[in-house]
Every structure is written in C-alpha cells, then in structure tokens.
Coordinates of C-alpha atoms in Angstrom, one line a residue:
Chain A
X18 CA -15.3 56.3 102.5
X19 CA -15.1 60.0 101.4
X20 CA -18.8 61.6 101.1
X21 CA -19.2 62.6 96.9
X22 CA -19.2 66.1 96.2
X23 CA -22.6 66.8 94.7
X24 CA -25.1 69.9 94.3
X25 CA -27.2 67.5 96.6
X26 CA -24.2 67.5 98.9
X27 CA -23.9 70.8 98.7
X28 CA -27.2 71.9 99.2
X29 CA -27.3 69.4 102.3
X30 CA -24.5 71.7 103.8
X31 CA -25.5 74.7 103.7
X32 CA -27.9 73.7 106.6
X33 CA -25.3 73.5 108.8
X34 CA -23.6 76.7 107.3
X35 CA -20.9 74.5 105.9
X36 CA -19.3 73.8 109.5
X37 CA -19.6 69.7 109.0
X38 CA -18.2 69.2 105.5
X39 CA -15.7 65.7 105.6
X40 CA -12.1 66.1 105.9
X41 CA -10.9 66.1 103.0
X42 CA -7.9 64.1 104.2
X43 CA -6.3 63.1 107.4
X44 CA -3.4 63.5 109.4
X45 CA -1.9 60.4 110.6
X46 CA 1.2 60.0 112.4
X47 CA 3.7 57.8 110.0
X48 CA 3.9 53.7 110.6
X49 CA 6.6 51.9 111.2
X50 CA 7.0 50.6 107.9
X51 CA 5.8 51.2 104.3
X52 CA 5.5 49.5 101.2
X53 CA 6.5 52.4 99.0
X54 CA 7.5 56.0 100.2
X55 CA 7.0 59.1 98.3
X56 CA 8.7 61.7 99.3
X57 CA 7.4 65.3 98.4
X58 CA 3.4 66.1 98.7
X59 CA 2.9 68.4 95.9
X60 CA 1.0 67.3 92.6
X61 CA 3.1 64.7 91.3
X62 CA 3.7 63.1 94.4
X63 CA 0.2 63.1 95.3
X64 CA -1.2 62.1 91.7
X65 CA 2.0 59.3 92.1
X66 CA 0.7 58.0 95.7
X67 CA -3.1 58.1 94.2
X68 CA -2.3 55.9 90.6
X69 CA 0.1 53.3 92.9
X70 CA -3.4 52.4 95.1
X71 CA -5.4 53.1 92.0
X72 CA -3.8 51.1 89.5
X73 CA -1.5 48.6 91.0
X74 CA -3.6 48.3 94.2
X75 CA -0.5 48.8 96.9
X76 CA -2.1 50.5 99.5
X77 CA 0.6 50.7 101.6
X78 CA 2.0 54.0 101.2
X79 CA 3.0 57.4 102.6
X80 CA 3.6 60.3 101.0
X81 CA 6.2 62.7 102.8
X82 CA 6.0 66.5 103.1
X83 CA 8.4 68.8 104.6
X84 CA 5.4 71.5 104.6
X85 CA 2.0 71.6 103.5
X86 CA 0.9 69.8 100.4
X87 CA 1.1 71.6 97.7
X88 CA 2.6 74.5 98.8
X89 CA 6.2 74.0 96.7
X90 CA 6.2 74.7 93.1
X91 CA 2.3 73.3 92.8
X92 CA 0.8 76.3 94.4
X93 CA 3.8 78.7 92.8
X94 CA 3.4 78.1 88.7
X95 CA 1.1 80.0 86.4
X96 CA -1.2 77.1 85.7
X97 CA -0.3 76.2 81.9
X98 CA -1.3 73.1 80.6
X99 CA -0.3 72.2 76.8
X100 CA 1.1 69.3 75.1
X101 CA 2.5 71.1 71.9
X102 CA 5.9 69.4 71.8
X103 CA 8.2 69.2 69.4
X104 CA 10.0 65.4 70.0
X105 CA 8.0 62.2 69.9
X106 CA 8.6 61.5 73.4
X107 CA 7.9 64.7 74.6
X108 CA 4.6 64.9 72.6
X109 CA 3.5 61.5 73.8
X110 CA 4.4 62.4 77.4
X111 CA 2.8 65.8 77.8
X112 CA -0.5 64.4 75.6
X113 CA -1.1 61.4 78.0
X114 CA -1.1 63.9 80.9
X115 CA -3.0 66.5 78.6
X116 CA -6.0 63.2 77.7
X117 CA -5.9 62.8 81.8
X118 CA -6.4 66.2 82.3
X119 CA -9.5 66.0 80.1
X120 CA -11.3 63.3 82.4
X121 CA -9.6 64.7 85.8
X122 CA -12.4 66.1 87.0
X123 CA -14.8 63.3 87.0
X124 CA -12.6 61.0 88.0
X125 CA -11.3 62.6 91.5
X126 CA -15.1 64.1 92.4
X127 CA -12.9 67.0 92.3
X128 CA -13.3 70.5 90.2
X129 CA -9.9 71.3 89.3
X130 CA -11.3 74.3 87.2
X131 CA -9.7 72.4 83.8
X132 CA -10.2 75.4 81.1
X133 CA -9.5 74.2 77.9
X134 CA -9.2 77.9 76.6
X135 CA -6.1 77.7 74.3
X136 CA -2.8 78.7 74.3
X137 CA -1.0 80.7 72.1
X138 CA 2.6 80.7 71.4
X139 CA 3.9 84.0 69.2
X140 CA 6.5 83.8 66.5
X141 CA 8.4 87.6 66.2
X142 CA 11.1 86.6 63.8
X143 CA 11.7 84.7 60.8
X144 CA 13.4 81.6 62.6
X145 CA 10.3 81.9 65.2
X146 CA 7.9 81.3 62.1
X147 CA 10.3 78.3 60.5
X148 CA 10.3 76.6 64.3
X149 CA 6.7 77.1 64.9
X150 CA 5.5 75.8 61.5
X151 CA 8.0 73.1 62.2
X152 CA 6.3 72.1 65.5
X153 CA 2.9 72.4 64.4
X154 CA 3.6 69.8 61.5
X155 CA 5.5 67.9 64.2
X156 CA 2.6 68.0 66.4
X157 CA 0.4 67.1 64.0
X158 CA 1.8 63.8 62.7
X159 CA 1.9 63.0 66.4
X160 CA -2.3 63.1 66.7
X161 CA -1.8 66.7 68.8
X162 CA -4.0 69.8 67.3
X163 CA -2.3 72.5 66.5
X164 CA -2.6 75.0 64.0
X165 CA -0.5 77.9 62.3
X166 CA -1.6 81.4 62.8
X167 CA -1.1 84.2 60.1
X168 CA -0.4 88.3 62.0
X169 CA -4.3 88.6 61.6
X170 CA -5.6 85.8 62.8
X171 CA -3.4 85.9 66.0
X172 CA -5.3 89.9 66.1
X173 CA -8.9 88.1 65.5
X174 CA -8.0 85.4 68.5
X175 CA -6.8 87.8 71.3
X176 CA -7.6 91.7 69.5
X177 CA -5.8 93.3 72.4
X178 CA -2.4 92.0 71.2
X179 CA -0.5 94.9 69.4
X180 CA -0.1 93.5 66.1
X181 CA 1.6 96.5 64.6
X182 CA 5.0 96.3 62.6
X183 CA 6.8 99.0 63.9
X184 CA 7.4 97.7 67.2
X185 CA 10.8 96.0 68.8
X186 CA 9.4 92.5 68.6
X187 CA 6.5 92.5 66.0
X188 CA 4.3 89.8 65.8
X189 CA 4.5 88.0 62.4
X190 CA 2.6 85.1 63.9
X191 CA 1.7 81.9 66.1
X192 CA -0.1 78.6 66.8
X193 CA -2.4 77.4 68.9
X194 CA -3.4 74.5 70.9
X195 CA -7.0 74.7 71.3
X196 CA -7.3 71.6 74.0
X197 CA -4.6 73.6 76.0
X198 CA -5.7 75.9 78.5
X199 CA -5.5 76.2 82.9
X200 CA -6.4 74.3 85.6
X201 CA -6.8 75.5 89.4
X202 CA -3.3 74.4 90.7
X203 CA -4.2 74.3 94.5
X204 CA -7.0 71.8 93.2
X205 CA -4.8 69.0 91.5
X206 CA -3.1 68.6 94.9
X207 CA -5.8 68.7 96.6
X208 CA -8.1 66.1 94.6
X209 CA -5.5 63.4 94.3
X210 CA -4.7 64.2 98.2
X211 CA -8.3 63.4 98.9
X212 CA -8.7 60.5 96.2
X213 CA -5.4 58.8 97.5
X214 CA -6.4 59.2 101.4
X215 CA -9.8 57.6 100.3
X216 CA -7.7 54.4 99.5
X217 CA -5.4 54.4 102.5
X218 CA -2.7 56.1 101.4
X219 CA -0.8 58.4 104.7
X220 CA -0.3 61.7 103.7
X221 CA 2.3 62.9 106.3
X222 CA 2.9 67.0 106.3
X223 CA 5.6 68.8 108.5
X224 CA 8.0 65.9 108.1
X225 CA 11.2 66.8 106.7
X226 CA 13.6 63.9 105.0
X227 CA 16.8 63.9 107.2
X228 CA 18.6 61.4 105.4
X229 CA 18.3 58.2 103.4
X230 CA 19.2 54.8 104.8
X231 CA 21.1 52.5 102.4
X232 CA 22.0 48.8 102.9
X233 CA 24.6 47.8 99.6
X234 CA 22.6 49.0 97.0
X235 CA 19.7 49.0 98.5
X236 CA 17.3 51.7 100.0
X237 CA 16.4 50.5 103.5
X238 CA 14.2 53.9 105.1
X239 CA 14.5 57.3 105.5
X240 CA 15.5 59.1 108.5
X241 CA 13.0 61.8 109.1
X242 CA 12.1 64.4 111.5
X243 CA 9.6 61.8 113.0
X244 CA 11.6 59.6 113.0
X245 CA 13.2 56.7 110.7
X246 CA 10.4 54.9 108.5
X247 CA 11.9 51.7 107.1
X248 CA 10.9 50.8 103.0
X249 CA 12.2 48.9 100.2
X250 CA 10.9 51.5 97.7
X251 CA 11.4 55.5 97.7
X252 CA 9.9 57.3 95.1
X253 CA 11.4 61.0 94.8
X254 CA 9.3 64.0 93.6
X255 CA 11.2 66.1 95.1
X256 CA 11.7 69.1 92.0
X257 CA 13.6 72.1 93.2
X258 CA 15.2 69.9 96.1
X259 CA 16.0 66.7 94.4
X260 CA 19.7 66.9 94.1
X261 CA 19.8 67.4 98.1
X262 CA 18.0 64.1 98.3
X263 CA 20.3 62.5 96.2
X264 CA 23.0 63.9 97.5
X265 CA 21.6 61.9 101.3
X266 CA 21.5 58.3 99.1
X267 CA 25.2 59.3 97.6
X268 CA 23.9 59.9 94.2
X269 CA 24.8 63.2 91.7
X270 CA 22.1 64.1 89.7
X271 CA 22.4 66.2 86.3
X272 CA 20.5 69.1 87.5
X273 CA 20.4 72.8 88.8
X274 CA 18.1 74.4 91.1
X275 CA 17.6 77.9 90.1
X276 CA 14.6 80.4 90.6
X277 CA 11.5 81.4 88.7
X278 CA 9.5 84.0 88.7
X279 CA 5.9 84.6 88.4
X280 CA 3.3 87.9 89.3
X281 CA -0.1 88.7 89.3
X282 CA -1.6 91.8 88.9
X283 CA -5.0 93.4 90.4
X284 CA -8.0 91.8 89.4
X285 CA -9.7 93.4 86.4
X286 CA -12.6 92.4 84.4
X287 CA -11.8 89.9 81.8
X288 CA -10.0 91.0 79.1
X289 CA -7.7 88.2 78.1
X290 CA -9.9 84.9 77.6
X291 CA -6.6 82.7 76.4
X292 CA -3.2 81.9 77.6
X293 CA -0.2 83.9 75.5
X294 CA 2.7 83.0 75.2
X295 CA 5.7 84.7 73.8
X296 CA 9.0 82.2 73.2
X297 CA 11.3 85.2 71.9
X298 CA 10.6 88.3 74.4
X299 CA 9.7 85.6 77.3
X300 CA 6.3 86.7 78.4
X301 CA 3.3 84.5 79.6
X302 CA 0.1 85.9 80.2
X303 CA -3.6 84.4 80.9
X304 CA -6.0 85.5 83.4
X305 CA -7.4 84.0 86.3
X306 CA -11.0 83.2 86.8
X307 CA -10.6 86.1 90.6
X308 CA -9.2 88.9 87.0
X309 CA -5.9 88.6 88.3
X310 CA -3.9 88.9 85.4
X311 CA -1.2 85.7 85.4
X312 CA 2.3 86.6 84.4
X313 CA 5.4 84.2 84.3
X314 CA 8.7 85.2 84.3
X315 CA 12.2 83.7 83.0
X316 CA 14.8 82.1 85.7
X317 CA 17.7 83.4 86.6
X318 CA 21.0 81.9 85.7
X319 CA 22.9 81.1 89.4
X320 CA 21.8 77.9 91.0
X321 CA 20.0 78.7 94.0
X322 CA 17.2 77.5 96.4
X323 CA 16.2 81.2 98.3
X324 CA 12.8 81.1 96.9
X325 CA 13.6 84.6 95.5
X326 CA 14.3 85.9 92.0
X327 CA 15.9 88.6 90.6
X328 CA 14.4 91.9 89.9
X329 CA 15.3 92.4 86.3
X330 CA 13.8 89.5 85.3
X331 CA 10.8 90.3 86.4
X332 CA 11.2 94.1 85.1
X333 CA 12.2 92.3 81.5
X334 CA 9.0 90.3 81.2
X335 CA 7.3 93.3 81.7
X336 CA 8.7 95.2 79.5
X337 CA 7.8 92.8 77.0
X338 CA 4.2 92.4 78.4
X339 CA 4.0 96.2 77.7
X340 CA 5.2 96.1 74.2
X341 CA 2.8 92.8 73.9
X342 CA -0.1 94.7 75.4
X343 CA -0.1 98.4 75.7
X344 CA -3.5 98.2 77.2
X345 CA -1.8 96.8 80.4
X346 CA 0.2 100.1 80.8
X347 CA -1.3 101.1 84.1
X348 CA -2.2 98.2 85.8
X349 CA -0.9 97.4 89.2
X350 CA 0.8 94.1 90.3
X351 CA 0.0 92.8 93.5
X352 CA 2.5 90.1 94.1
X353 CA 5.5 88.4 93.1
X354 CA 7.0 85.4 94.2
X355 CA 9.6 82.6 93.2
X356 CA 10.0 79.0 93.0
X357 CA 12.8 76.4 92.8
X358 CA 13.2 75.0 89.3
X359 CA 15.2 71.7 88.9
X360 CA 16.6 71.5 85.2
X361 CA 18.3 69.2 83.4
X362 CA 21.0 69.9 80.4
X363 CA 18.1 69.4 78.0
X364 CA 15.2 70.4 79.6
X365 CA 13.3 67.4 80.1
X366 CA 12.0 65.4 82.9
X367 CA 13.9 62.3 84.2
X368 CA 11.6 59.8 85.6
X369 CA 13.2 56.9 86.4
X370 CA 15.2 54.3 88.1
X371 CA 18.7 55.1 89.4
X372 CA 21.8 52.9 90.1
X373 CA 20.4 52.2 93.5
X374 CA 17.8 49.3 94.0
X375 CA 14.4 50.3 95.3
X376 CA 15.4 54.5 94.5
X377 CA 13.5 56.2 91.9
X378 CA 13.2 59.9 91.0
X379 CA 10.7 61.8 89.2
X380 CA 12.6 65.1 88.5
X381 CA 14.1 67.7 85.9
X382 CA 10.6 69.2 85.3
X383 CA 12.2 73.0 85.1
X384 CA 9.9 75.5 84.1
X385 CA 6.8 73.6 83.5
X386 CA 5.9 70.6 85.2
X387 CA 3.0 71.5 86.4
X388 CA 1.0 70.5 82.6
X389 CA 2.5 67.0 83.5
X390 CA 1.2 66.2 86.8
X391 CA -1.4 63.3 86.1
X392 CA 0.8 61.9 83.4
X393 CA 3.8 62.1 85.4
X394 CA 2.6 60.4 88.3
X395 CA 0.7 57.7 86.3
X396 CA 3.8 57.1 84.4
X397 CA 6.6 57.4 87.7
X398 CA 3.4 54.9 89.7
X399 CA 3.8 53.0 86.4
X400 CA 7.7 52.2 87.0
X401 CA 7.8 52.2 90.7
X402 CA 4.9 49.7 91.0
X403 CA 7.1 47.6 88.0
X404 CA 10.5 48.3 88.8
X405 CA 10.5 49.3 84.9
X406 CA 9.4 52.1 83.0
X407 CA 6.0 52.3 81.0
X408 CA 7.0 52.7 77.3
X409 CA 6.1 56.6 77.4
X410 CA 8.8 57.3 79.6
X411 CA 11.4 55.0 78.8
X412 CA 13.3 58.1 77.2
X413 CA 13.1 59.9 80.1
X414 CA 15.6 57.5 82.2
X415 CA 18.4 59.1 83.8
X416 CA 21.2 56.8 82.1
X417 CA 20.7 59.1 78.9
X418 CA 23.1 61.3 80.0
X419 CA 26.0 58.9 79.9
X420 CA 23.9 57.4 76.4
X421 CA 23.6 61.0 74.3
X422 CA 20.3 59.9 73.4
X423 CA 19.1 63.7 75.2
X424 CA 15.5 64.5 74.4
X425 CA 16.2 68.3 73.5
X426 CA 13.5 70.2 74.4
X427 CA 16.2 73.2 74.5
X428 CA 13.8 76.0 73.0
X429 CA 11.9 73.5 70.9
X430 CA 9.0 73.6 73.3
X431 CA 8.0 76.2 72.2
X432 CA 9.1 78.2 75.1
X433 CA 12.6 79.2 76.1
X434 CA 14.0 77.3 78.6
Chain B
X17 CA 19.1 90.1 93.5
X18 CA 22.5 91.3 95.0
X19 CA 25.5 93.2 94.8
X20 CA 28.9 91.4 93.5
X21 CA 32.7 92.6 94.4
X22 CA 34.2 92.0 90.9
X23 CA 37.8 91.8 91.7
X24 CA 38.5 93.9 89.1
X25 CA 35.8 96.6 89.3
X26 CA 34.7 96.6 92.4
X27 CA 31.1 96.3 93.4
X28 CA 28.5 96.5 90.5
X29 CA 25.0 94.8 90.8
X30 CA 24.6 91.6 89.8
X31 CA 22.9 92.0 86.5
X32 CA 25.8 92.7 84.7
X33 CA 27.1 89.7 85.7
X34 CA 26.6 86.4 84.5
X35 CA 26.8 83.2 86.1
X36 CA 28.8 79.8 85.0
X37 CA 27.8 77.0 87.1
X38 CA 29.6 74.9 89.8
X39 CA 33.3 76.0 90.1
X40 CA 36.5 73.5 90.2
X41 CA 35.1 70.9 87.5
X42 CA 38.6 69.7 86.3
X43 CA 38.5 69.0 82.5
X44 CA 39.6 65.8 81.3
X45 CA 43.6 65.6 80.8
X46 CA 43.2 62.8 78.4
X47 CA 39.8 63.3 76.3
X48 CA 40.0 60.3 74.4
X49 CA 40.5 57.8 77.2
X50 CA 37.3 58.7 79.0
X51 CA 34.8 56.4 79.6
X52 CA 30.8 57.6 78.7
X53 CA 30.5 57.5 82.3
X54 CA 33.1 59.7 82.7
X55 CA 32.2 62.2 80.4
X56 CA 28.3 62.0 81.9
X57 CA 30.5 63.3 85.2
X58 CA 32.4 65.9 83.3
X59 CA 29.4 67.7 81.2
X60 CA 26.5 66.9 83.1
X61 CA 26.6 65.8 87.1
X62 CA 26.4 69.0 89.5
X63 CA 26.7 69.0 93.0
X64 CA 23.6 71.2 93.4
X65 CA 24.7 72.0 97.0
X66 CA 21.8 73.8 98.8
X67 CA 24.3 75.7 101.2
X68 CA 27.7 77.2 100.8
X69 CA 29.1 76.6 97.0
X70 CA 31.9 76.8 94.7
X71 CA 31.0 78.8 91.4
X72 CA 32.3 80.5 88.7
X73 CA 30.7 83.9 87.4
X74 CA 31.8 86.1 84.7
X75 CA 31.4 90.0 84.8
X76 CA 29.9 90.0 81.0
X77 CA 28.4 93.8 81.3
X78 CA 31.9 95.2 82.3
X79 CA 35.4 94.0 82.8
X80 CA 34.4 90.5 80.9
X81 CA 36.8 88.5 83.1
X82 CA 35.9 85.3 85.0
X83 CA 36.5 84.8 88.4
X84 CA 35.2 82.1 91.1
X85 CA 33.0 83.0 93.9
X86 CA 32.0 81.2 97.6
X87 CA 27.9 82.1 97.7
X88 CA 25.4 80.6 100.1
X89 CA 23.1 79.2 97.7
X90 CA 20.0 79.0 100.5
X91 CA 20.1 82.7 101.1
X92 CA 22.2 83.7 98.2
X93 CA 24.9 85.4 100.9
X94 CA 28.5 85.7 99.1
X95 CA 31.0 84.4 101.3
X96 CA 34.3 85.1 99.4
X97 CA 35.6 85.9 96.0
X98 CA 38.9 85.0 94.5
X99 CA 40.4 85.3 91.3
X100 CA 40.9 82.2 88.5
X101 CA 43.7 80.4 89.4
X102 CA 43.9 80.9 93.1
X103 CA 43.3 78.5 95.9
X104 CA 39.6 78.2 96.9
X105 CA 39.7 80.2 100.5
X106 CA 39.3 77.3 103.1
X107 CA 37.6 80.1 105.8
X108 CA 34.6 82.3 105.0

C-alpha cells in the first residue's frame, strides 16, 4: 500500500529532511509468465498497465522498458493538451482523454500540474479563417468549447502577439479552447507508474524487447534482454519504434518514424500565460511554470530514428516565433532536442488489434500524443482487456487502411502535421 | 542535418533536398486487378527499417531530379547513392 501524498504527509517529512519518503515504485526482476505484457514504459504504456488493474482488475502485468520510464517521447514533447478536433472520432477521442485529464490529479494522489490555461490556434490567411470557423462550429456540435477570435481579441488574450498588418504572416485571427492548457509531462508517467505499482503491476526498466515469439497466429512471449517472458497478450506502445516491433512479429505497419523538434529558452518572468499556436508559420509557444519559454518545432521529412533534427527547422520556427513575438528578439535558448514521431498517412492514432491473435498496438500518435495519454490507455486497456475495441476507438483500427474509411486529421487539427 | 552527394551537383546540404520515402515500391502493373489488400501494401505499408534503408530523395532546391539513396536511418550516415534506374549497390 503506497503512503497518500498529503500536506500532512509532507509536513511529516520534513522531519526527516525528506530522506524516508516511499518508493514511488519498485524494481522487480520480470516473472516467468504474464497475463498481459506492455511493452514501452512511457505515459501510454503506464496509464494502459494502470486502467487494465484498475478497470478490468488483471493484475498480472508487466510493463517493459528499454530505458527509464518516461524518458522517450513523454519526457520530449511540449506538454499540449487540447481536444479541438475537427472529425467526430477525433473529437470524441481527444475529449475523453481531455475529461480524464480534468480528474487526473485526484485520482492518481499525484500533481501532474494540469493547467487549464487555453490554447490558442492563429488563422494568417483567408482559408486559415474558413478552416478555423469550420472547426469551431465542428467542435461545437460535438459538446467541445471553442470559440472564434476576431484580430483584437486574439491582441486582448495574449497583448504581446504582434497583431499588426504589415507583417509576412499577419494575424487575421483564431480560436481558443479554454479547457486546454499543460500538464507536467514527467508527472503523468510517473503517477500512473506509481498508481499501477500500487496494484501489482511490474514495471521492468533496462529491458530491451529482442524479439517476439509467435506460435501460428498467436503471440506466445517476447524474447528480451532478461530473458524470454512467455504471454498470450502483448500490448504495444511502442511510438517512434513501433514498426521495429512489428517488424520482430512479421507485421508491416503503415507508419514513419521521423524526428521532431522542440527548445526551450532561458527562464524569464512570465510573460506568456497561454499556449499559442500558429498552424500556417508552424510555431508553438507557452511557458513553463521554471519561465522557460516552450517552443515546438515541425518534423523533418526523411524517416529516421537518430533522436536528432534538423537545423533549419528549428531556425524556421524561429523565425516565425520572431515575427509572432518581437519581444522574444533577444532571448537565449538553452536547449534543443528531438524525438521519434510515428505517423500514419492520415495523422491519427491506430489503436487496435492486428491480424495476429493476442498482438495489439497503440501507435501513429505523430506529433501529439502526449494530450491523449489517459484516454489512450483507457481506451487501448479497454480493447486489450476485451479483445475488442471500446466504441471511441473503433475508428482507430488499423484495417482502415485497406477500408479508406482514414480519419484525416491531415491539417484539420488545427496544426500541421 | 547533413551533407548529400547529388549525382548531378555534387555535394549541397541537405535542405535543399527533399525526401520521398522508402525506395523500390514497385507500382502495380495491373491497377484494376488489385485486391484492397494489395493496394493497403502499395500506398500505405513501410518497412520503417531502423538501420540501413532504401530511399528515394529529390534535389527540389537545385537540379530537381530524383535519385535513390542507401542512409543509415539510426545515425542518419549515407551509405551510397545511385541514380533512378540503376541496381541498388549490394556493398556499402
């Protein structure tokens, strides 16, 4: 039983100068056998592990990390969470991890620093204002808040925007989410981590998948670098490395692995209190709670798994970022790193069964999984645990792409993908 | 971000290139015979390899002419480069 995290349990503590808090989880060495394996220990993995003992009570489960939890694209994104959508699917997938998100908190014991502090997506051209107003209606008849933004209003919600007209891009307008916002991404992994270790769930770290043991069309184990664990059930979160997975089990996948960017700058005193986004001239920008302004970058178009971008795309978002913000002009960045981004031809997320018995992959989240991760994990537990899918990711199945019936999120999302 | 051999140029750096996905995807001989799994195969399965790879890229900021290109996509190294319509190099 985990100790609650408390003021009282804080207080209690700090008489000990903090040296005797709980482990938050352990480290066991991996069993023989499992009822379910995950493999990959980032946030969906973890918040899939968690909702399988939580929900459908299996208990016997591992979750599989080649490194640390949390330490792939989790702990690498800018920390976006919205659920502005443009297709009915989409907008009920992203707003039952959004309503999740809302209660997260409470429910793990564990601050995950949810900020419901808006975002913002700009419109700089005529077609940016048709699509917008197009999504907002969209959203709207699909119970999600959202609402249109005139050039002035967009000045009144975040004045240090440069709203003039006679720059490359001008700003003619934009919409906002209000329940949107950030959440502390080390924290999600960390919370379900804890909640899921609470209820017997092995989170194993350092261990690498090898290879996947098939028997027929069934999934027997995986080979690992501890060693072969046998299962009848592998669930894959794997994002950026998915198609190497599949590739062990002798599947092909619809997906490329390409890098993106993202850079903070110095921290400053708060200056920005919402997230921006810009579709057109591809520039995020919110600030983190240390002043570190948060900047995400576009992907680059070669398929590749090095972890590292290329330079002009970051110089291109901040160009744009300049234009955006002229008050930025001197500020210094500190770092700049990439992840591995797994997308699929039309941008959303597969989570699903596969051709093979007992195999199921939760992939495809490209550029912005992270707003998913309770909903994703609920909804891949959801069909693992069933051997079906739950009816708010039935579209999300990978046999669309021999069907046609593609959820296009293609630019739609309000952000280009 | 690296430097590319276009083998008609010569080395230019890689943003003013552009790249075009997995290399050696035959296109259908007979369109209207294919199955929907078959055309799943064609438009949307990729190998993904995380290793060495078969791609093609296009030099869009200069010569415009495509070409293919061995790359190692774990460290990004280019192996070889070969025009359209030769054989993929078997060493590199």
């Amino acid at each position: 039983m985990k100790n609650k995290y408390s003021i009282i349990s804080l207080i209690k503590n700090s008489f000990s100068y903090h040296e005797n808090w709980q482990k938050a989880w352990g480290d066991p060495d991996p069993k023989k056998e499992y009822e379910i394996i995950i493999i990959g220990g980032g946030g969906h993995g973890l918040a899939t592990a968690y909702y399988l003992a939580k929900k459908h009570n299996i208990k016997n489960i591992a979750v599989i990390e080649k490194g640390w939890i949390g330490g792939g694209n989790t702990g690498r994104n800018t920390t976006i969470i919205r659920s502005n959508y443009l297709w009915d699917a989409s907008a009920g997938l992203y707003d039952h991890a959004l309503k999740i998100w809302e209660k997260l908190s409470q429910e793990l014991n564990y601050n995950v620093m949810f900020s419901q502090r808006g975002v913002m997506n700009l419109a700089h051209n005529l077609q940016d204002v048709r699509d917008l107003k197009r999504r907002t209606h969209a959203n709207r008849l699909n119970g999600i808040d959202a609402v249109y933004l005139n050039t002035e209003q967009v000045k009144k919600f975040c004045p240090i925007i440069n709203t003039s007209p006679d720059i490359r891009y001008p700003v003619l307008g934009g919409t906002l989410q209000r329940r949107a916002g950030t959440a502390r991404h080390d924290a999600v992994a960390w919370g379900y981590a804890r909640g899921a270790d609470e209820m017997g769930v092995d989170i194993i770290q350092n261990c690498e998948v090898k290879g996947i043991k098939r028997s027929g069309n069934s999934v027997e184990g995986v080979e690992t670098t501890k060693g072969f664990i046998k299962t009848k059930k592998i669930g894959v979160v794997a994002a950026g490395h998915s198609s190497v997975i599949a590739n062990m089990a002798g599947l092909k996948l619809p997906l490329e692995s390409k890098p993106l960017q993202a850079l903070v700058s110095e921290p400053v005193k708060p200056i920005i209190d919402t997230v921006v986004m810009s579709n057109a001239v591809h520039a995020y920008v919110s600030q983190s709670d240390k002043g570190e302004l948060v900047i995400g970058a576009g992907t680059d178009d070669y398929v590749s798994y090095s972890q590292k971008g290329s330079h002009e795309i970051v110089e291109g978002t901040l160009n744009a970022i300049l234009e955006l913000y002229p008050i930025f002009s001197r500020m210094r960045m500190l770092r700049q790193w990439g992840g591995i981004v797994d997308i699929c031809p039309d941008a959303s997320p597969i989570i699903s069964k596969t051709p093979i018995k007992g195999l199921y992959f939760n992939c495809g989240w490209g550029t912005g999984g992270f707003k998913a991760t309770p909903g994703s994990g609920d909804l891949f537990a959801h069909t693992i645990a069933n051997d079906e899918p739950h009816k708010l990711n039935v579209a999300f199945n990978l046999n669309r792409f021999v069907s046609g019936d593609l959820v296009d999120e293609h630019g739609a999302a309000a952000v280009a993908h | 971000m690296f430097l590319i051999h276009c083998p008609y140029c010569g080395e230019r750096e890689q943003s003013e290139f552009k790249a075009g996905g997995e290399a050696h995807i035959v296109r259908p001989k007979q369109p209207t015979e294919l199955s929907d799994d078959q055309w799943a195969e064609y438009l949307f399965m990729r190998k993904n390899i995380k290793g060495v790879q078969f791609e093609r890229w296009v030099h869009t900021h200069g010569c415009r002419k495509w070409f293919n290109m061995v790359r190692d996509t774990s460290n990004d190294e280019i192996k070889a480069i070969y025009k359209m319509g030769e054989k993929p190099p078997t060493k590199y």
